[in-house]
Short mmCIF file of C-alpha atoms in Angstrom, two decimals:
data_model
loop_
_atom_site.label_atom_id
_atom_site.label_comp_id
_atom_site.label_asym_id
_atom_site.label_seq_id
_atom_site.Cartn_x
_atom_site.Cartn_y
_atom_site.Cartn_z
CA MET A 27 38.72 77.67 7.50
CA ILE A 28 37.66 79.95 4.60
CA LYS A 29 39.91 83.04 4.18
CA THR A 30 37.91 85.71 2.54
CA TRP A 31 40.89 87.23 0.83
CA GLU A 32 41.32 84.03 -1.07
CA LEU A 33 37.66 83.90 -2.28
CA ASP A 34 36.51 84.43 -5.82
CA PRO A 35 33.59 86.85 -5.86
CA GLY A 36 33.38 86.49 -9.65
CA PHE A 37 33.23 82.48 -9.53
CA LYS A 38 29.45 82.28 -9.37
CA ASP A 39 29.11 84.74 -12.24
CA GLU A 40 31.53 82.62 -14.29
CA ILE A 41 29.16 79.63 -13.59
CA MET A 42 25.71 81.28 -14.56
CA LYS A 43 27.61 82.58 -17.78
CA GLU A 44 27.73 78.88 -18.86
CA PRO A 45 25.05 77.24 -20.32
CA GLY A 46 23.51 74.98 -17.65
CA GLY A 47 24.78 77.22 -14.50
CA GLU A 48 22.28 80.07 -14.91
CA HIS A 49 19.92 79.10 -12.06
CA LEU A 50 23.11 78.74 -9.54
CA THR A 51 21.66 81.70 -7.41
CA SER A 52 18.29 80.45 -6.97
CA CYS A 53 19.36 77.72 -4.40
CA TYR A 54 18.31 78.35 -1.09
CA GLN A 55 20.40 75.23 0.39
CA CYS A 56 17.71 72.98 1.40
CA SER A 57 19.48 70.03 0.76
CA THR A 58 16.82 67.79 -1.14
CA CYS A 59 19.44 67.21 -3.98
CA THR A 60 22.12 65.87 -1.66
CA ILE A 61 19.39 63.39 0.58
CA GLY A 62 18.21 61.89 -2.88
CA CYS A 63 21.50 61.23 -4.54
CA PRO A 64 22.41 57.63 -5.17
CA ILE A 65 26.17 58.53 -5.25
CA THR A 66 25.51 60.30 -1.44
CA GLU A 67 24.18 57.07 -0.67
CA ILE A 68 27.56 55.15 -1.45
CA VAL A 69 30.06 57.81 -0.85
CA PRO A 70 28.61 59.83 2.15
CA SER A 71 30.94 62.54 1.64
CA TYR A 72 29.49 63.47 -1.52
CA ASN A 73 27.41 66.39 -1.46
CA PRO A 74 25.82 68.75 -4.36
CA ARG A 75 24.60 71.37 -1.73
CA LYS A 76 27.80 71.85 -0.38
CA ILE A 77 29.35 72.38 -4.01
CA ILE A 78 26.75 74.86 -4.62
CA GLN A 79 27.28 76.81 -1.43
CA MET A 80 31.23 76.60 -2.00
CA SER A 81 30.18 78.02 -5.62
CA LEU A 82 28.28 80.57 -4.19
CA LEU A 83 31.06 81.62 -1.61
CA GLY A 84 33.48 81.97 -4.55
CA MET A 85 35.63 78.98 -3.32
CA ARG A 86 37.00 78.66 -7.00
CA GLU A 87 39.84 76.71 -6.41
CA GLU A 88 38.72 74.03 -4.03
CA VAL A 89 35.46 73.38 -5.98
CA LEU A 90 37.22 73.14 -9.65
CA SER A 91 39.99 70.50 -7.76
CA SER A 92 37.46 68.76 -6.07
CA PRO A 93 37.40 64.93 -7.32
CA ASP A 94 33.65 64.83 -6.28
CA LEU A 95 32.79 66.83 -9.38
CA TRP A 96 33.53 63.57 -11.40
CA ILE A 97 31.37 61.20 -9.64
CA CYS A 98 28.42 62.55 -10.59
CA LEU A 99 25.95 60.15 -12.80
CA ILE A 100 24.14 62.99 -14.44
CA CYS A 101 20.84 60.79 -13.29
CA GLN A 102 19.18 63.87 -12.85
CA THR A 103 17.47 62.80 -9.58
CA CYS A 104 18.47 65.98 -8.00
CA THR A 105 17.22 68.14 -11.13
CA ALA A 106 13.85 66.38 -10.82
CA ARG A 107 13.46 67.09 -7.07
CA CYS A 108 14.84 70.40 -6.66
CA PRO A 109 11.94 72.83 -5.35
CA GLN A 110 13.78 75.73 -6.54
CA ASP A 111 14.83 74.41 -10.19
CA VAL A 112 18.48 75.48 -10.18
CA GLY A 113 19.05 72.24 -12.57
CA ILE A 114 21.81 70.91 -10.56
CA SER A 115 22.69 68.04 -12.97
CA ASP A 116 23.42 70.66 -15.88
CA LEU A 117 24.94 72.95 -12.99
CA LEU A 118 27.59 70.38 -12.00
CA SER A 119 28.16 69.83 -15.65
CA ALA A 120 28.97 73.52 -16.37
CA ILE A 121 31.40 73.40 -13.36
CA ARG A 122 33.06 70.44 -15.03
CA ARG A 123 33.39 72.12 -18.12
CA ILE A 124 35.08 75.49 -16.39
CA ALA A 125 37.65 72.90 -14.79
CA GLU A 126 38.44 71.23 -17.77
CA LYS A 127 39.30 74.61 -19.39
CA ASP A 128 41.39 75.52 -16.36
CA GLU A 129 43.10 72.10 -16.93
CA GLU A 130 43.42 72.81 -20.65
CA ALA A 131 45.34 76.32 -19.59
CA GLY A 132 47.63 74.64 -17.50
CA LYS A 133 46.05 75.94 -14.29
CA LEU A 134 44.51 72.87 -12.79
CA LYS A 135 45.21 69.17 -12.35
CA ILE A 136 41.99 66.96 -12.58
CA GLU A 137 42.47 63.88 -10.12
CA SER A 138 39.62 61.84 -12.47
CA SER A 139 40.09 59.96 -15.54
CA ARG A 140 36.68 60.98 -16.64
CA PRO A 141 37.59 63.56 -18.90
CA LEU A 142 39.85 61.31 -20.48
CA PHE A 143 37.03 58.90 -21.08
CA ASP A 144 34.43 61.57 -22.56
CA THR A 145 37.33 63.23 -24.68
CA ALA A 146 38.10 59.62 -26.28
CA PHE A 147 34.32 58.73 -26.62
CA LEU A 148 33.74 62.09 -28.31
CA HIS A 149 36.81 61.79 -30.47
CA THR A 150 35.53 58.72 -32.00
CA VAL A 151 32.04 60.50 -32.85
CA GLU A 152 34.06 63.24 -34.37
CA LYS A 153 36.02 61.17 -36.64
CA TYR A 154 33.53 58.30 -37.48
CA GLY A 155 30.11 59.98 -36.67
CA ARG A 156 29.09 56.97 -34.42
CA LEU A 157 30.41 55.57 -31.06
CA TYR A 158 33.47 53.16 -31.66
CA ASP A 159 33.94 51.53 -28.57
CA ILE A 160 37.18 49.90 -29.38
CA GLY A 161 38.55 52.76 -30.68
CA LEU A 162 37.41 54.30 -27.48
CA ALA A 163 39.07 52.28 -25.35
CA MET A 164 42.48 52.30 -27.56
CA GLU A 165 42.51 56.00 -26.77
CA TYR A 166 41.60 56.09 -23.25
CA TYR A 167 43.41 53.34 -21.47
CA PRO A 168 47.05 54.36 -22.56
CA LYS A 169 46.35 58.02 -21.38
CA ARG A 170 44.83 56.84 -18.09
CA GLU A 171 47.75 54.51 -17.56
CA GLY A 172 50.47 56.88 -18.88
CA SER A 173 51.75 54.46 -21.46
CA PHE A 174 50.73 52.25 -24.30
CA ILE A 175 51.77 49.01 -22.81
CA ALA A 176 50.21 49.82 -19.53
CA GLY A 177 47.04 50.72 -20.97
CA GLN A 178 46.79 47.45 -23.26
CA LYS A 179 47.25 45.74 -19.80
CA ALA A 180 44.54 47.75 -18.22
CA MET A 181 42.34 47.28 -20.96
CA MET A 182 42.65 43.59 -21.31
CA LYS A 183 41.92 43.14 -17.51
CA ASP A 184 38.67 45.22 -17.94
CA TYR A 185 37.89 44.03 -21.10
CA MET A 186 38.92 40.29 -22.03
CA ASP A 187 36.25 38.43 -20.63
CA PHE A 188 33.66 40.76 -21.61
CA GLY A 189 34.73 40.76 -25.34
CA MET A 190 34.74 37.45 -25.49
CA ARG A 191 31.52 37.32 -23.93
CA MET A 192 30.13 39.81 -26.42
CA PHE A 193 31.92 37.61 -29.28
CA PHE A 194 30.28 34.28 -28.38
CA LYS A 195 26.99 35.87 -27.79
CA GLY A 196 27.03 37.15 -31.16
CA LYS A 197 27.24 40.97 -30.45
CA MET A 198 30.47 41.61 -31.78
CA GLY A 199 32.51 40.32 -34.65
CA PRO A 200 31.65 37.38 -37.29
CA LEU A 201 29.17 35.50 -35.09
CA GLY A 202 26.60 38.41 -34.88
CA GLY A 203 25.38 37.52 -38.52
CA HIS A 204 24.75 41.40 -38.94
CA GLY A 205 27.81 42.38 -40.93
CA LEU A 206 31.13 40.34 -40.55
CA LEU A 207 33.27 42.82 -38.33
CA LYS A 208 30.49 44.86 -36.95
CA GLY A 209 31.45 46.23 -33.76
CA VAL A 210 35.19 45.43 -34.30
CA LEU A 211 35.49 47.85 -36.88
CA PRO A 212 34.10 51.52 -36.74
CA SER A 213 30.68 51.91 -38.12
CA LYS A 214 31.52 55.01 -40.04
CA ILE A 215 28.43 57.49 -41.33
CA LYS A 216 28.88 59.19 -45.08
CA LYS A 217 28.76 62.46 -43.50
CA THR A 218 31.63 62.89 -41.49
CA ASP A 219 32.35 66.27 -42.92
CA VAL A 220 29.44 67.71 -41.06
CA MET A 221 30.45 66.09 -38.11
CA LYS A 222 33.70 68.18 -38.11
CA LYS A 223 31.89 71.16 -38.71
CA ILE A 224 29.68 70.55 -35.59
CA PHE A 225 32.58 69.79 -33.44
CA LYS A 226 34.37 72.93 -34.62
CA TRP A 227 31.31 74.88 -33.95
CA ALA A 228 30.64 73.70 -30.33
CA GLU A 229 34.42 74.26 -29.48
CA GLU A 230 34.06 77.73 -30.39
CA LYS A 231 31.21 78.37 -28.52
CA GLU A 232 32.55 76.90 -25.58
CA LYS A 233 35.51 79.51 -25.59
CA MET B 22 -4.24 52.91 -34.19
CA SER B 23 -2.87 56.46 -34.92
CA VAL B 24 0.53 55.52 -35.63
CA THR B 25 1.48 53.58 -38.71
CA LYS B 26 5.04 54.68 -39.70
CA LEU B 27 8.23 56.35 -37.38
CA ALA B 28 11.52 57.12 -38.15
CA TYR B 29 13.73 55.00 -36.18
CA TYR B 30 16.85 56.33 -34.23
CA PRO B 31 18.53 53.03 -33.30
CA GLY B 32 21.67 54.73 -31.31
CA CYS B 33 25.14 53.32 -31.14
CA PRO B 34 24.59 50.23 -28.88
CA SER B 35 22.26 49.01 -31.47
CA GLU B 36 25.11 47.85 -33.64
CA ALA B 37 26.58 45.79 -30.99
CA THR B 38 26.14 45.70 -27.33
CA ALA B 39 22.44 46.06 -27.32
CA LEU B 40 21.88 44.30 -30.69
CA ASP B 41 19.23 41.98 -28.92
CA GLN B 42 17.33 45.36 -28.06
CA HIS B 43 17.56 46.47 -31.81
CA ILE B 44 16.58 43.22 -32.99
CA SER B 45 13.53 42.88 -30.70
CA THR B 46 12.20 46.38 -31.35
CA GLU B 47 12.19 45.90 -35.20
CA ALA B 48 10.50 42.66 -34.61
CA VAL B 49 7.62 43.91 -32.38
CA PHE B 50 7.17 46.80 -34.47
CA GLU B 51 6.67 44.67 -37.51
CA LYS B 52 4.48 42.42 -35.82
CA LEU B 53 2.30 45.14 -34.94
CA GLY B 54 2.24 46.64 -38.38
CA VAL B 55 4.06 49.78 -37.51
CA GLU B 56 6.58 50.64 -40.50
CA LEU B 57 10.10 51.73 -38.94
CA VAL B 58 12.10 53.93 -41.74
CA GLU B 59 15.73 54.09 -39.98
CA VAL B 60 17.07 57.45 -39.97
CA GLU B 61 19.40 57.43 -43.02
CA ASP B 62 23.02 57.92 -42.23
CA TRP B 63 22.19 58.91 -38.56
CA ASN B 64 25.02 60.00 -36.08
CA CYS B 65 25.50 59.61 -32.26
CA CYS B 66 23.57 61.75 -29.92
CA GLY B 67 26.63 62.73 -27.59
CA ALA B 68 25.24 60.30 -25.26
CA ALA B 69 26.28 61.54 -21.54
CA GLU B 70 29.65 62.01 -22.47
CA ALA B 71 29.12 65.30 -24.51
CA GLU B 72 28.49 67.77 -21.81
CA ASN B 73 28.71 70.95 -23.80
CA PRO B 74 24.84 71.23 -24.39
CA MET B 75 25.64 73.12 -27.65
CA LEU B 76 27.29 70.02 -28.87
CA VAL B 77 24.16 68.02 -28.07
CA TYR B 78 21.75 70.22 -29.87
CA ALA B 79 24.06 70.16 -33.06
CA LEU B 80 24.66 66.34 -33.15
CA ASN B 81 20.72 65.90 -32.56
CA ALA B 82 19.75 68.57 -34.89
CA ARG B 83 20.76 66.63 -37.69
CA ASN B 84 18.97 63.55 -36.96
CA LEU B 85 16.08 65.52 -36.20
CA ALA B 86 16.18 67.26 -39.16
CA ILE B 87 16.48 63.86 -41.44
CA ALA B 88 13.57 62.36 -39.70
CA GLU B 89 11.39 65.69 -40.35
CA ARG B 90 12.58 66.11 -44.21
CA ALA B 91 10.76 62.25 -44.39
CA SER B 92 7.80 64.10 -42.23
CA LEU B 93 8.11 61.11 -39.35
CA ASN B 94 7.99 61.45 -35.70
CA ILE B 95 11.52 59.87 -34.33
CA MET B 96 11.23 56.96 -32.10
CA THR B 97 14.70 55.48 -30.28
CA PRO B 98 14.89 52.43 -27.85
CA CYS B 99 17.67 54.25 -25.87
CA SER B 100 16.86 56.35 -22.91
CA ILE B 101 19.62 58.94 -23.32
CA CYS B 102 19.56 59.23 -26.98
CA TYR B 103 15.78 60.09 -26.37
CA TYR B 104 16.68 62.82 -23.64
CA ASN B 105 19.09 64.37 -26.00
CA LEU B 106 16.48 64.33 -29.17
CA ALA B 107 13.70 65.74 -26.77
CA ARG B 108 15.77 68.40 -25.52
CA THR B 109 17.50 69.53 -28.53
CA ALA B 110 13.85 69.66 -30.19
CA LYS B 111 12.39 71.48 -27.35
CA ALA B 112 15.80 74.00 -27.01
CA LEU B 113 15.51 74.74 -31.01
CA LYS B 114 11.80 75.20 -30.98
CA GLU B 115 12.09 77.58 -28.37
CA ASP B 116 15.05 79.64 -29.12
CA GLU B 117 15.05 80.79 -32.97
CA LYS B 118 18.58 82.57 -32.59
CA LEU B 119 20.01 79.07 -31.58
CA SER B 120 18.10 77.26 -34.22
CA ALA B 121 19.25 79.72 -37.08
CA GLU B 122 22.99 79.20 -35.52
CA ILE B 123 22.81 75.76 -35.68
CA LYS B 124 21.63 75.61 -39.20
CA GLY B 125 24.40 78.13 -40.50
CA ILE B 126 26.94 74.94 -39.21
CA ASP B 127 25.43 73.24 -42.13
CA SER B 128 22.03 73.58 -43.93
CA SER B 129 21.48 69.77 -43.14
CA LEU B 130 20.83 70.78 -39.57
CA GLU B 131 17.48 72.46 -40.43
CA TYR B 132 15.35 71.54 -37.68
CA ASN B 133 11.73 73.37 -37.88
CA GLY B 134 9.89 71.98 -34.95
CA THR B 135 7.57 69.72 -36.91
CA ILE B 136 8.12 66.44 -35.52
CA THR B 137 8.29 64.96 -32.09
CA ALA B 138 10.89 62.70 -30.41
CA LYS B 139 9.80 59.70 -28.54
CA HIS B 140 10.86 56.75 -26.52
CA VAL B 141 9.72 53.11 -27.64
CA LEU B 142 8.17 52.78 -24.48
CA ASP B 143 5.94 55.72 -24.85
CA VAL B 144 5.11 54.68 -28.32
CA LEU B 145 4.32 50.99 -27.31
CA VAL B 146 1.96 52.35 -24.56
CA ASN B 147 0.44 55.73 -25.26
CA ASP B 148 0.60 55.76 -29.12
CA ILE B 149 -0.06 52.22 -30.10
CA GLY B 150 -2.05 51.52 -26.96
CA MET B 151 -3.05 49.15 -24.59
CA ASP B 152 -6.02 48.10 -26.41
CA GLU B 153 -4.18 47.59 -29.57
CA LEU B 154 -1.65 45.45 -27.81
CA GLU B 155 -4.05 43.16 -25.96
CA SER B 156 -5.61 42.35 -29.22
CA LYS B 157 -2.31 41.12 -30.49
CA ILE B 158 -1.04 39.44 -27.27
CA VAL B 159 -1.24 35.60 -28.27
CA LYS B 160 0.93 33.93 -25.56
CA LYS B 161 0.92 34.38 -21.59
CA LEU B 162 4.22 35.05 -19.60
CA ASN B 163 4.05 33.16 -16.45
CA ILE B 164 7.15 35.04 -15.00
CA LYS B 165 7.54 37.51 -12.29
CA VAL B 166 9.31 40.55 -13.55
CA ALA B 167 11.39 43.50 -11.72
CA PRO B 168 10.47 46.58 -13.99
CA TYR B 169 13.57 48.72 -13.97
CA TYR B 170 13.37 52.29 -15.33
CA GLY B 171 16.53 53.95 -14.63
CA CYS B 172 16.93 57.61 -15.56
CA TYR B 173 15.19 59.98 -18.38
CA ILE B 174 12.12 58.05 -18.59
CA GLY B 175 10.47 59.67 -15.51
CA ARG B 176 13.23 62.79 -15.11
CA PRO B 177 13.77 65.47 -15.83
CA ARG B 178 10.52 66.84 -16.23
CA GLU B 179 10.93 68.83 -19.04
CA THR B 180 11.41 65.74 -21.10
CA ALA B 181 9.58 62.83 -18.86
CA TYR B 182 6.61 60.76 -20.01
CA ASP B 183 6.15 59.08 -16.94
CA ASP B 184 6.10 59.46 -13.23
CA PRO B 185 9.77 60.47 -11.62
CA ASP B 186 9.23 58.14 -8.49
CA ASP B 187 6.87 55.34 -9.63
CA PRO B 188 6.75 55.06 -13.02
CA VAL B 189 4.36 52.43 -14.45
CA LEU B 190 4.45 52.17 -17.82
CA MET B 191 6.42 48.80 -18.19
CA ASP B 192 4.54 47.69 -14.92
CA LYS B 193 1.36 47.85 -17.38
CA LEU B 194 2.77 46.22 -20.17
CA ILE B 195 3.91 43.14 -17.86
CA GLU B 196 0.51 42.79 -16.68
CA LEU B 197 -1.10 42.87 -20.10
CA MET B 198 1.45 40.14 -20.91
CA GLY B 199 0.00 38.04 -17.82
CA GLY B 200 3.13 38.50 -16.12
CA GLU B 201 3.40 39.41 -12.34
CA VAL B 202 5.18 42.52 -10.91
CA VAL B 203 7.40 42.08 -8.04
CA PRO B 204 7.75 44.75 -5.48
CA PHE B 205 10.33 47.00 -6.87
CA THR B 206 9.11 50.69 -6.31
CA GLN B 207 12.27 52.04 -4.48
CA MET B 208 14.70 50.58 -7.14
CA LYS B 209 12.71 51.54 -10.20
CA THR B 210 14.39 54.90 -11.09
CA LEU B 211 17.94 54.42 -9.15
CA CYS B 212 20.47 54.90 -11.68
CA CYS B 213 22.25 51.88 -12.85
CA GLY B 214 25.49 53.27 -12.33
CA GLY B 215 26.61 53.06 -16.17
CA PRO B 216 27.93 56.48 -16.40
CA LEU B 217 30.86 55.52 -13.75
CA MET B 218 31.52 52.26 -15.55
CA MET B 219 34.47 53.19 -17.34
CA THR B 220 36.07 55.53 -14.68
CA ARG B 221 34.68 54.47 -11.54
CA ALA B 222 33.53 50.82 -11.67
CA ASP B 223 33.86 50.57 -7.67
CA ILE B 224 30.66 52.89 -7.37
CA ALA B 225 29.10 51.69 -10.62
CA TYR B 226 29.35 47.75 -9.57
CA ASP B 227 27.89 48.75 -6.07
CA MET B 228 24.85 50.31 -7.79
CA ALA B 229 23.97 47.69 -10.17
CA ARG B 230 24.48 45.05 -7.41
CA THR B 231 21.79 46.65 -5.37
CA ILE B 232 19.40 46.89 -8.17
CA LEU B 233 20.10 42.83 -9.03
CA GLY B 234 20.17 42.05 -5.64
CA THR B 235 16.48 43.71 -4.83
CA ALA B 236 15.17 42.04 -7.83
CA LYS B 237 16.32 38.69 -6.75
CA SER B 238 15.03 39.15 -3.01
CA ALA B 239 11.87 40.07 -4.63
CA GLY B 240 11.46 36.81 -6.55
CA ALA B 241 11.91 37.92 -9.77
CA ASP B 242 12.77 35.71 -12.61
CA CYS B 243 14.17 38.73 -14.55
CA VAL B 244 14.35 42.29 -14.58
CA ALA B 245 12.93 44.08 -17.47
CA LEU B 246 14.39 47.34 -18.78
CA ALA B 247 14.22 49.77 -22.00
CA CYS B 248 17.49 51.53 -22.12
CA PRO B 249 20.66 49.91 -23.85
CA LEU B 250 22.94 51.40 -21.51
CA CYS B 251 21.05 49.73 -18.46
CA GLY B 252 21.14 46.55 -20.27
CA MET B 253 25.31 46.86 -20.86
CA MET B 254 25.47 47.70 -16.66
CA LEU B 255 23.04 45.03 -15.55
CA ASP B 256 23.35 42.12 -18.45
CA ALA B 257 26.50 42.41 -20.02
CA LYS B 258 28.60 43.20 -17.09
CA GLN B 259 26.89 41.18 -14.89
CA PRO B 260 29.43 38.34 -15.20
CA ASP B 261 32.06 41.17 -14.62
CA ILE B 262 30.39 42.34 -11.40
CA GLU B 263 29.78 39.01 -9.97
CA LYS B 264 33.64 38.14 -10.48
CA ALA B 265 34.85 41.46 -9.02
CA LEU B 266 32.48 41.54 -5.69
CA GLY B 267 32.98 37.58 -5.50
CA ILE B 268 29.27 36.89 -5.63
CA LYS B 269 26.64 35.22 -7.41
CA ILE B 270 23.58 36.96 -9.03
CA GLU B 271 22.74 35.08 -12.12
CA MET B 272 19.59 37.64 -12.66
CA PRO B 273 18.27 37.28 -16.38
CA VAL B 274 17.89 40.86 -17.59
CA VAL B 275 15.67 41.42 -20.60
CA TYR B 276 14.48 44.34 -22.74
CA ILE B 277 10.77 44.93 -22.53
CA THR B 278 10.43 44.40 -26.27
CA GLN B 279 11.82 41.19 -26.10
CA LEU B 280 9.21 40.03 -23.69
CA LEU B 281 6.42 41.87 -25.54
CA GLY B 282 7.74 40.12 -28.48
CA LEU B 283 7.35 36.70 -26.88
CA ALA B 284 3.67 37.69 -25.84
CA LEU B 285 3.06 38.73 -29.39
CA GLY B 286 4.24 35.15 -30.77
CA ILE B 287 7.48 36.15 -32.26
CA ASP B 288 10.11 33.28 -32.30
CA ALA B 289 12.88 33.74 -29.23
CA SER B 290 15.72 33.71 -32.00
CA LYS B 291 14.02 36.52 -33.56
CA LEU B 292 14.31 38.65 -30.36
CA GLY B 293 17.91 38.16 -29.87
CA LEU B 294 17.23 36.20 -26.52
CA ASP B 295 20.16 34.13 -27.23
CA LYS B 296 22.52 37.14 -26.92
CA ASN B 297 21.41 38.35 -23.59
CA ALA B 298 24.81 37.48 -21.60
CA VAL B 299 22.77 36.09 -18.26
CA ASP B 300 20.79 32.99 -19.62
CA THR B 301 17.41 33.46 -20.76
CA LYS B 302 16.32 29.89 -21.42
CA GLU B 303 14.67 29.21 -18.20
CA LEU B 304 12.65 32.03 -18.63
CA LEU B 305 11.64 31.02 -21.94
CA GLY B 306 10.06 27.75 -20.66
CA LYS B 307 7.55 30.11 -18.85
CA VAL B 308 6.24 31.25 -21.64
CA VAL B 309 2.82 29.51 -22.97
#
């Protein structure tokens, strides 16, 4: 049941202020986004149309705490098919960023490991200028599992076979013939100082 | 042929998991007589993980600016790198204030909108062109291929260079090389699941299985693709998917540049065909 006194009428404006969230109110609830969504095919309860309607109504807490926000593939199928140009893929991204800000402020606990993954990914880019897979995994798994040891175990379980495969196929490590330890050591760009400036600026813009 | 020299943005997977795509792209363009100049000291585009568009614009402004200083259009083999480069080029061209602000971060981010970003597939079919390619093809590919396009080739519309529901650029190339395109329309643009690989592998594996399974029932000898993240999901992770779901798929997955390289008469070893996770030997036997 929706309790009107618990709604946040300012939520739609909050979303529309975020880059990507601008076209929220163009939605006329036709469901084209949801009918064509590949995630809805697998998880029938997943419903981007409903997330939009709840946002319009001001159901801030329900929307931001929904685990469904984090299973969007950003595949852009909804965006491409939307007759109202709502830009649903970017809109959901805007909502996810609001959820992340709320979590940072201690107002919310996100029930998904995806923000941890994204953050770990971007940390390697900030530090080296390029993605460093191993560095990403070394940050992501321990955070996800809650301890260094549990993280190493989970990483081994997921990536032991994969790592060996990449090694023997010459895609990572000395068998590659493309630099002795490529893929094993980070590929660091020269202008990492510019990366630091870029991340600092983008972070300020998010505030 | 109008294009003779391009700035080449390989993207992060080119150094490890998509080394095969990287090698084959360089080999194909060398064979076609198009010089690729690697974007000097290029940085990551932010992929799908950078959800803040401002971060994406700033990261990609630097790569665009480096190519622009060399007066070369920038080309990438990765669909998500393409999307990030192309949407940044568009945003900075349309929004002078944003462009000035990004330049303010560091002078090396000054992009003036004089060059464009392109995906390898787009360059091959639309810029180099079918006639030019046909004149250089020396071998016939006697294979049945499932062309898999994934995301960002046909959508979103602002940056798309092929049809959103039934893209055809790879189909055209496959037929030009003597291959047969198997019925695959409903799978062509379905996401591979890649973005959820590390956080919801159950969903990601389910999606990959559908795509690979459909290719198999359609009688394909291989799946062809044009993005290293699709390659990671459908090829590099295929044995993991088989193990997790207790099924056998054994569907070779190759990059379109690897197939084109074979048709152009380039040796398989120079196309990284020994590096695909699912064995390609049987496939190579069908190239005459």
